[in-house]
PDB file of C-alpha atoms in Angstrom:
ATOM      1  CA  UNK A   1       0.000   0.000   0.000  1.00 32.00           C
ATOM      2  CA  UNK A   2       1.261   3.761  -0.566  1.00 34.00           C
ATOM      3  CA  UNK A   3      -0.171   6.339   0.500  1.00 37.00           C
ATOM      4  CA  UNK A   4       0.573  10.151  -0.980  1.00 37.00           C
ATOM      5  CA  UNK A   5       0.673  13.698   0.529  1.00 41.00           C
ATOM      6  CA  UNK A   6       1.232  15.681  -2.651  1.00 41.00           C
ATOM      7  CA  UNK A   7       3.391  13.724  -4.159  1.00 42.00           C
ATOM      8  CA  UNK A   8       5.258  12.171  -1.522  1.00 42.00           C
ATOM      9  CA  UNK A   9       5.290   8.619  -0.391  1.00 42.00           C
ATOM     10  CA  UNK A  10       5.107   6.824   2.846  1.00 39.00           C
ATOM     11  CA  UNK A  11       5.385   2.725   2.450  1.00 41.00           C
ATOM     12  CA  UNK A  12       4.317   0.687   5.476  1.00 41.00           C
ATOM     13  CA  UNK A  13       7.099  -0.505   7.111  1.00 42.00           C
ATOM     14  CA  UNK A  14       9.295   2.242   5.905  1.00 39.00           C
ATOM     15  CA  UNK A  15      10.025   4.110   9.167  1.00 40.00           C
ATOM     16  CA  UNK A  16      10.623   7.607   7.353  1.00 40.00           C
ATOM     17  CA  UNK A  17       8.903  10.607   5.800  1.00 42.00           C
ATOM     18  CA  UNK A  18       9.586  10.648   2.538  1.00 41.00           C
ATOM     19  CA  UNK A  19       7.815  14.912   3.253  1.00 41.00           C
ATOM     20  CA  UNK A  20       9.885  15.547   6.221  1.00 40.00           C
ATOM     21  CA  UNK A  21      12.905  12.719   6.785  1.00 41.00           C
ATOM     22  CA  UNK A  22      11.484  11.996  10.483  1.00 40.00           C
ATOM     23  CA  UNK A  23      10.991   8.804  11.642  1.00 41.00           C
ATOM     24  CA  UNK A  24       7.178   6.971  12.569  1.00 39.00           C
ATOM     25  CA  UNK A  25       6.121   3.752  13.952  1.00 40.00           C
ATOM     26  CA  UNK A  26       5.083   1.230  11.540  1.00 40.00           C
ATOM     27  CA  UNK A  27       1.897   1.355  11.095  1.00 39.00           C
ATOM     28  CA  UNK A  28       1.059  -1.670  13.038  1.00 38.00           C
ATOM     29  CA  UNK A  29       2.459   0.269  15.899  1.00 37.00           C
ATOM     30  CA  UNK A  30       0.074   3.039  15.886  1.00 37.00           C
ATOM     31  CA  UNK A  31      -2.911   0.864  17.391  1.00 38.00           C
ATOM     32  CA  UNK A  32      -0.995   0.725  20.411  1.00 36.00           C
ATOM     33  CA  UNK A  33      -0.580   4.876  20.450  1.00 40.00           C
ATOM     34  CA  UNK A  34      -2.866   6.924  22.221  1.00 47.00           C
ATOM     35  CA  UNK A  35      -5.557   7.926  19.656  1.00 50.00           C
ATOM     36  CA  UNK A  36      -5.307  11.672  20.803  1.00 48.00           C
ATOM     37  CA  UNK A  37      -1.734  11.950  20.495  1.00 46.00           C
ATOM     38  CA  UNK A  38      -0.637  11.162  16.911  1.00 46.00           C
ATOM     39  CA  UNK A  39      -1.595  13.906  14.946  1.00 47.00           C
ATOM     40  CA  UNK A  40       1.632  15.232  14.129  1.00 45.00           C
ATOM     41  CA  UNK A  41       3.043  11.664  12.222  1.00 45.00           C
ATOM     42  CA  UNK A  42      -0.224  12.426  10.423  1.00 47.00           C
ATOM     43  CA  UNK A  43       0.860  15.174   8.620  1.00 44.00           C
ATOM     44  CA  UNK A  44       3.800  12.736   6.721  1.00 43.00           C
ATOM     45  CA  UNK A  45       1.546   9.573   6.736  1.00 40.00           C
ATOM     46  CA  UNK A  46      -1.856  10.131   5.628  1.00 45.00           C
ATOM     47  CA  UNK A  47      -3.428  11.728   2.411  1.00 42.00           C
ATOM     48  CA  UNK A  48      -4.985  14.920   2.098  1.00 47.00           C
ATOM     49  CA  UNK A  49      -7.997  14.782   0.215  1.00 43.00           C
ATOM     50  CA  UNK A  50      -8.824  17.612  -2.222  1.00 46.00           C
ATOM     51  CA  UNK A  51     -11.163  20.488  -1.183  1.00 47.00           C
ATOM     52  CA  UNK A  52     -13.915  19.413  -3.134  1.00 51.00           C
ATOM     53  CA  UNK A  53     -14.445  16.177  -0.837  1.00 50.00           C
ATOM     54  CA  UNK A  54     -16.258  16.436   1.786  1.00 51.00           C
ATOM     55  CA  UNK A  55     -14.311  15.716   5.384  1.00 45.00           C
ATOM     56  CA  UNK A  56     -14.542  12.140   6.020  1.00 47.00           C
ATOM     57  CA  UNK A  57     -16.644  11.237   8.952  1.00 54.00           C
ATOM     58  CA  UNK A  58     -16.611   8.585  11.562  1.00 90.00           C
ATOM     59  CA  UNK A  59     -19.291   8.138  13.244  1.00 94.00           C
ATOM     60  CA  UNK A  60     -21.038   4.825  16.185  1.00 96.00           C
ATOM     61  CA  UNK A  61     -23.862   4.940  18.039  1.00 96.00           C
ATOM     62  CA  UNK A  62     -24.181   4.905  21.766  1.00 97.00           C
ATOM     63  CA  UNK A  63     -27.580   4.363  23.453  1.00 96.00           C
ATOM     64  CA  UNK A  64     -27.228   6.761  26.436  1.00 95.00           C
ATOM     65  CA  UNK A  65     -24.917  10.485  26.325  1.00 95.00           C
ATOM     66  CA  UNK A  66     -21.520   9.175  25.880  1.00 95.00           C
ATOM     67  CA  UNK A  67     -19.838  11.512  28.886  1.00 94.00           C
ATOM     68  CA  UNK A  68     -17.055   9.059  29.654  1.00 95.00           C
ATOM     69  CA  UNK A  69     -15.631   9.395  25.908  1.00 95.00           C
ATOM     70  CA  UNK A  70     -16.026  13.207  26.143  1.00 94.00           C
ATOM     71  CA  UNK A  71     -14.531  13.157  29.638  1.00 94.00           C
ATOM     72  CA  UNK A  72     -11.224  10.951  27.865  1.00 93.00           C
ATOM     73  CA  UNK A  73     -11.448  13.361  24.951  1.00 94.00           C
ATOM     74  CA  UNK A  74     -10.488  16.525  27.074  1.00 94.00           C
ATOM     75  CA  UNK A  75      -8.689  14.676  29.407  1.00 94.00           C
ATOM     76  CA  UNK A  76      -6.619  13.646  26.725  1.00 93.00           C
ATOM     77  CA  UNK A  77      -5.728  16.869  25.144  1.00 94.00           C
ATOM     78  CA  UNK A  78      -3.899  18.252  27.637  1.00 91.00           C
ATOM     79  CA  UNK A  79       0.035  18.300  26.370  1.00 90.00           C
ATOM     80  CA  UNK A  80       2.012  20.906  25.326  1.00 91.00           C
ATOM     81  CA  UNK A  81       0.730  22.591  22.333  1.00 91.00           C
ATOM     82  CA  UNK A  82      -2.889  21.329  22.514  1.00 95.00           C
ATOM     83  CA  UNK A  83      -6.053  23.238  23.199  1.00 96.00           C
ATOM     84  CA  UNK A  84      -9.807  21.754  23.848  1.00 96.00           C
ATOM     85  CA  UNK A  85     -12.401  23.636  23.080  1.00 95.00           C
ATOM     86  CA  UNK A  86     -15.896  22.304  23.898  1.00 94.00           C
ATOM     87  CA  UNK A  87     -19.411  24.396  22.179  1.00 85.00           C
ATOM     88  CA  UNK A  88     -22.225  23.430  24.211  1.00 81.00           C
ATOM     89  CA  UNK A  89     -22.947  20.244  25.277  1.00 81.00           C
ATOM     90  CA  UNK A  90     -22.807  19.137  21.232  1.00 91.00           C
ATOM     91  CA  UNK A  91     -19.024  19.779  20.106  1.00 95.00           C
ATOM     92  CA  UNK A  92     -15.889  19.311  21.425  1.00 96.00           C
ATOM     93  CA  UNK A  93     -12.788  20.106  19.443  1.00 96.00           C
ATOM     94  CA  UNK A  94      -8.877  19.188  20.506  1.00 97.00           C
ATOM     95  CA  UNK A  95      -6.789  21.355  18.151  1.00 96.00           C
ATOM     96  CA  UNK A  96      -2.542  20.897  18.116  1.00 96.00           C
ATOM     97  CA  UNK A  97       0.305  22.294  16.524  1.00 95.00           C
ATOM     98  CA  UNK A  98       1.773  20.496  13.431  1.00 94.00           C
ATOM     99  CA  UNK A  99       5.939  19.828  13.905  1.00 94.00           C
ATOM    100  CA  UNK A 100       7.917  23.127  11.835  1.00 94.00           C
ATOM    101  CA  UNK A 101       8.140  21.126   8.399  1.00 95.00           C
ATOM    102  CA  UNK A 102       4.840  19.889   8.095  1.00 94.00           C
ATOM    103  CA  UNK A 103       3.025  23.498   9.315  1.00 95.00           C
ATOM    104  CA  UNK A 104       5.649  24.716   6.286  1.00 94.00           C
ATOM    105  CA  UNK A 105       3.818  22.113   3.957  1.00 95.00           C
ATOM    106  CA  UNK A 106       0.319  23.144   4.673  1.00 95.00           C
ATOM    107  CA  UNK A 107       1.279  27.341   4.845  1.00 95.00           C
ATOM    108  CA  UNK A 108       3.219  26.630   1.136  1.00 94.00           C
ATOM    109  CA  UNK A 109       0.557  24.602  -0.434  1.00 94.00           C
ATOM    110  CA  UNK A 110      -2.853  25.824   0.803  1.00 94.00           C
ATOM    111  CA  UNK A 111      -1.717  28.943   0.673  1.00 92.00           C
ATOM    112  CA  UNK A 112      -1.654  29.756   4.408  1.00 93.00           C
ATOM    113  CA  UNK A 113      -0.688  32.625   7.072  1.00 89.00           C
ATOM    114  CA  UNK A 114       2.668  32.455   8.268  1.00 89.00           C
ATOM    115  CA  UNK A 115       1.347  34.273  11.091  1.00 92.00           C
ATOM    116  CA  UNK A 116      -1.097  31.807  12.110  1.00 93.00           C
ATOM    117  CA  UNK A 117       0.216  28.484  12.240  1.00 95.00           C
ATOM    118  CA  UNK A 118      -2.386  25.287  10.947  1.00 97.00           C
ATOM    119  CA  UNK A 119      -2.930  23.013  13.518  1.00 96.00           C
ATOM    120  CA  UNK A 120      -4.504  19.386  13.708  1.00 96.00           C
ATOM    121  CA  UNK A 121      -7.962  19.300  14.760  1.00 96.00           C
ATOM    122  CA  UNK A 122     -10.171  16.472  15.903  1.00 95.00           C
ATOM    123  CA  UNK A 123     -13.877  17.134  16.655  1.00 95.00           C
ATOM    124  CA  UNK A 124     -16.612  15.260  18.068  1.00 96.00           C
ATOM    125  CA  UNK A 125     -19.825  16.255  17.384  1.00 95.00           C
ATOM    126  CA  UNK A 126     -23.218  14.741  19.669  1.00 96.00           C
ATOM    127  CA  UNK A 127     -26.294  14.383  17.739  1.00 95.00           C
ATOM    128  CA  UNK A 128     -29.547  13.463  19.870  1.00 95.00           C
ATOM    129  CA  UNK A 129     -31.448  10.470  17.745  1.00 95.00           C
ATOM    130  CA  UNK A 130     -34.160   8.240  18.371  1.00 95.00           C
ATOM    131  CA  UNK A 131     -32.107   5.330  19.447  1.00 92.00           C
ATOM    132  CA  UNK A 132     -29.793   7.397  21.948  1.00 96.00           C
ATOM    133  CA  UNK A 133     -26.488   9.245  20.374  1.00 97.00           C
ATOM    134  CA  UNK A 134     -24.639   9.561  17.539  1.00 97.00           C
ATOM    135  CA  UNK A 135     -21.028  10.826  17.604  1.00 96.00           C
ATOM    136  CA  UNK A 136     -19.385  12.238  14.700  1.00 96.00           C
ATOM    137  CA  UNK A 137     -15.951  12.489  14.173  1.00 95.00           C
ATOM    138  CA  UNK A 138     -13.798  14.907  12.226  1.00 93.00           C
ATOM    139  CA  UNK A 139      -9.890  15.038  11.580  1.00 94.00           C
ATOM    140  CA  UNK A 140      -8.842  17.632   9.607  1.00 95.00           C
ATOM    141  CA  UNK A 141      -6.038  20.612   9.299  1.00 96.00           C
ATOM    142  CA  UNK A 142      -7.272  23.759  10.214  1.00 97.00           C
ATOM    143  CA  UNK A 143      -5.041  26.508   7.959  1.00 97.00           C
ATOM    144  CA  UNK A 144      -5.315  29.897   8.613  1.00 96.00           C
ATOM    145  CA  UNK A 145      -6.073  32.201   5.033  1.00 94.00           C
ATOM    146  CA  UNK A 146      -4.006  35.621   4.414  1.00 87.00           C
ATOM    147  CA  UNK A 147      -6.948  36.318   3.181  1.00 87.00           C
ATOM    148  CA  UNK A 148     -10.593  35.074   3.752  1.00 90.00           C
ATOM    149  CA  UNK A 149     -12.100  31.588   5.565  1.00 93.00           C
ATOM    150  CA  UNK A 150      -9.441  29.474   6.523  1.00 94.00           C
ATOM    151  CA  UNK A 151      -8.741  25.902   4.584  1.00 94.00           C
ATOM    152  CA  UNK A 152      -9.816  22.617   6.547  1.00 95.00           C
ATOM    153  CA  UNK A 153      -7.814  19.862   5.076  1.00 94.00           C
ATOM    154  CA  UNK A 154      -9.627  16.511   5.169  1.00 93.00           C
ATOM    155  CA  UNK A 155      -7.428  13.950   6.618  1.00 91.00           C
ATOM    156  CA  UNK A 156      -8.111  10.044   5.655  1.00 87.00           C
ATOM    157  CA  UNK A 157      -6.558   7.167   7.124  1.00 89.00           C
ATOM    158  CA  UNK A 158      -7.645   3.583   7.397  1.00 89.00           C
ATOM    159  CA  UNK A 159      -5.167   3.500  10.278  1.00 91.00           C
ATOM    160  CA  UNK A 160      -6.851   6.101  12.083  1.00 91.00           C
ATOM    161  CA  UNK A 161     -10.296   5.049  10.958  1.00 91.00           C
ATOM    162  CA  UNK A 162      -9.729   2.098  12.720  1.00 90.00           C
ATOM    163  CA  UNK A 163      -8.372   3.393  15.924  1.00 91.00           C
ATOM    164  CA  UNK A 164     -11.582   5.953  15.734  1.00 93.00           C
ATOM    165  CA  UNK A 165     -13.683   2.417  15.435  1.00 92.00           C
ATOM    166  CA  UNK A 166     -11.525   0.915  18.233  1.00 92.00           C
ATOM    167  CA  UNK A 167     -12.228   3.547  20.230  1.00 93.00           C
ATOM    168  CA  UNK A 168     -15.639   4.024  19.766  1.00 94.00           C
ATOM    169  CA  UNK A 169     -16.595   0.094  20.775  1.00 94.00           C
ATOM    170  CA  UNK A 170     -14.456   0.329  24.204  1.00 94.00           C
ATOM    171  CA  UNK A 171     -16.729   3.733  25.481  1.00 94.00           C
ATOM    172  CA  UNK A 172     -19.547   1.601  24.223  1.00 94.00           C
ATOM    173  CA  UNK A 173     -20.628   2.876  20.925  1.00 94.00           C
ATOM    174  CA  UNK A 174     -21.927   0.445  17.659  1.00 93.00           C
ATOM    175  CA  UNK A 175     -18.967   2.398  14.964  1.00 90.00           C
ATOM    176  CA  UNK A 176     -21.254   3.050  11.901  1.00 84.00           C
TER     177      UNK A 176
END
C-alpha cells in the first residue's frame, strides 16, 4: 500500500517521511498509540484529500450520552501545544500544533498565514437520535487564510479510521 501527501510517499514498514525525513512507527504500531496523540506523524503519513471532498466522517452509536468518551477526549488533550475547546454540550474540538516542516507544507501549499500556524484538529460532534447518540468524528487541518475563511484539510486514514472504530466500541458505541 502507498499512500501520498502531494506527491510524496510513505510505504508501510518504511520508518521515514519521505515529506519531512522523520521517523514513525510502523503502522502496526500506531494501534498501540494513544488515539489523541498522533496527529503530528499524520501530517507525513496520511493523504490529504482535495477540497472538493467532503471531510470524512466517523461516526457509532451509543444508546445513552456518551460523557465518559467526552470526559477521555479533554482529558486527553492536555500536552504541550494542545487546546480543547468544547461548544455546548454538542461539540468538542482538541486542536494541536503540526511539527515546523509539516506546518511549512500546509502554509506553502494551501496557501496559508505564516502568522497563524495550521494546527490538527479532531472534533466530536453529539447528535440526539431516536435510538440514543450519535457521535461524529472529524480530523482535519485547520489553515489559517491571508486572506478570507481558513482551509480545513480533510485527513483520511484507514489507520486512524480504525483506531476511531476501536475507540468508539471500548466507550460503548456500535462504529457506523
Amino acid at each position: 500500500m502507498l499512500v501520498t501527501l502531494k506527491g510524496n510517499q510513505y510505504r508501510p514498514g518504511k520508518q521515514t517521511c519521505a515529506m519531512c525525513r522523520t521517523v514513525y512507527p510502523r503502522a502496526r504500531e500506531f494501534k498501540r498509540m494513544k488515539l489523541f496523540h498522533f496527529f503530528p506523524a499524520m501530517a507525513c503519513i496520511v493523504a490529504c484529500a482535495p477540497q472538493d471532498v467532503p471531510i470524512p466522517s466517523r461516526s457509532a452509536q451509543f444508546e445513552s450520552f456518551p460523557k465518559r468518551l467526552f470526559d477521555t477526549f479533554e482529558t486527553s488533550c492536555s500536552g504541550p501545544g494542545e487546546s480543547f475547546k468544547k461548544t455546548g454540550n454538542q461539540v468538542f474540538e482538541c486542536s494541536e500544533f503540526l511539527p515546523p516542516k509539516a506546518t511549512a507544507f500546509l502554509i506553502l501549499n494551501y496557501d496559508g498565514h505564516p502568522q497563524e500556524l495550521p494546527q490538527s484538529v479532531m472534533r466530536l460532534t453529539s447528535t440526539k437520535t431516536n435510538a440514543g447518540y450519535r457521535v461524529d468524528a472529524h480530523v482535519f487541518f485547520h489553515v489559517p487564510q491571508k486572506t478570507g475563511a481558513a482551509v480545513e484539510v480533510p485527513v483520511e486514514s484507514k489507520v486512524l479510521n480504525q483506531a476511531i472504530g476501536e475507540l468508539y466500541q471500548t466507550m460503548g458505541g456500535s462504529p457506523n
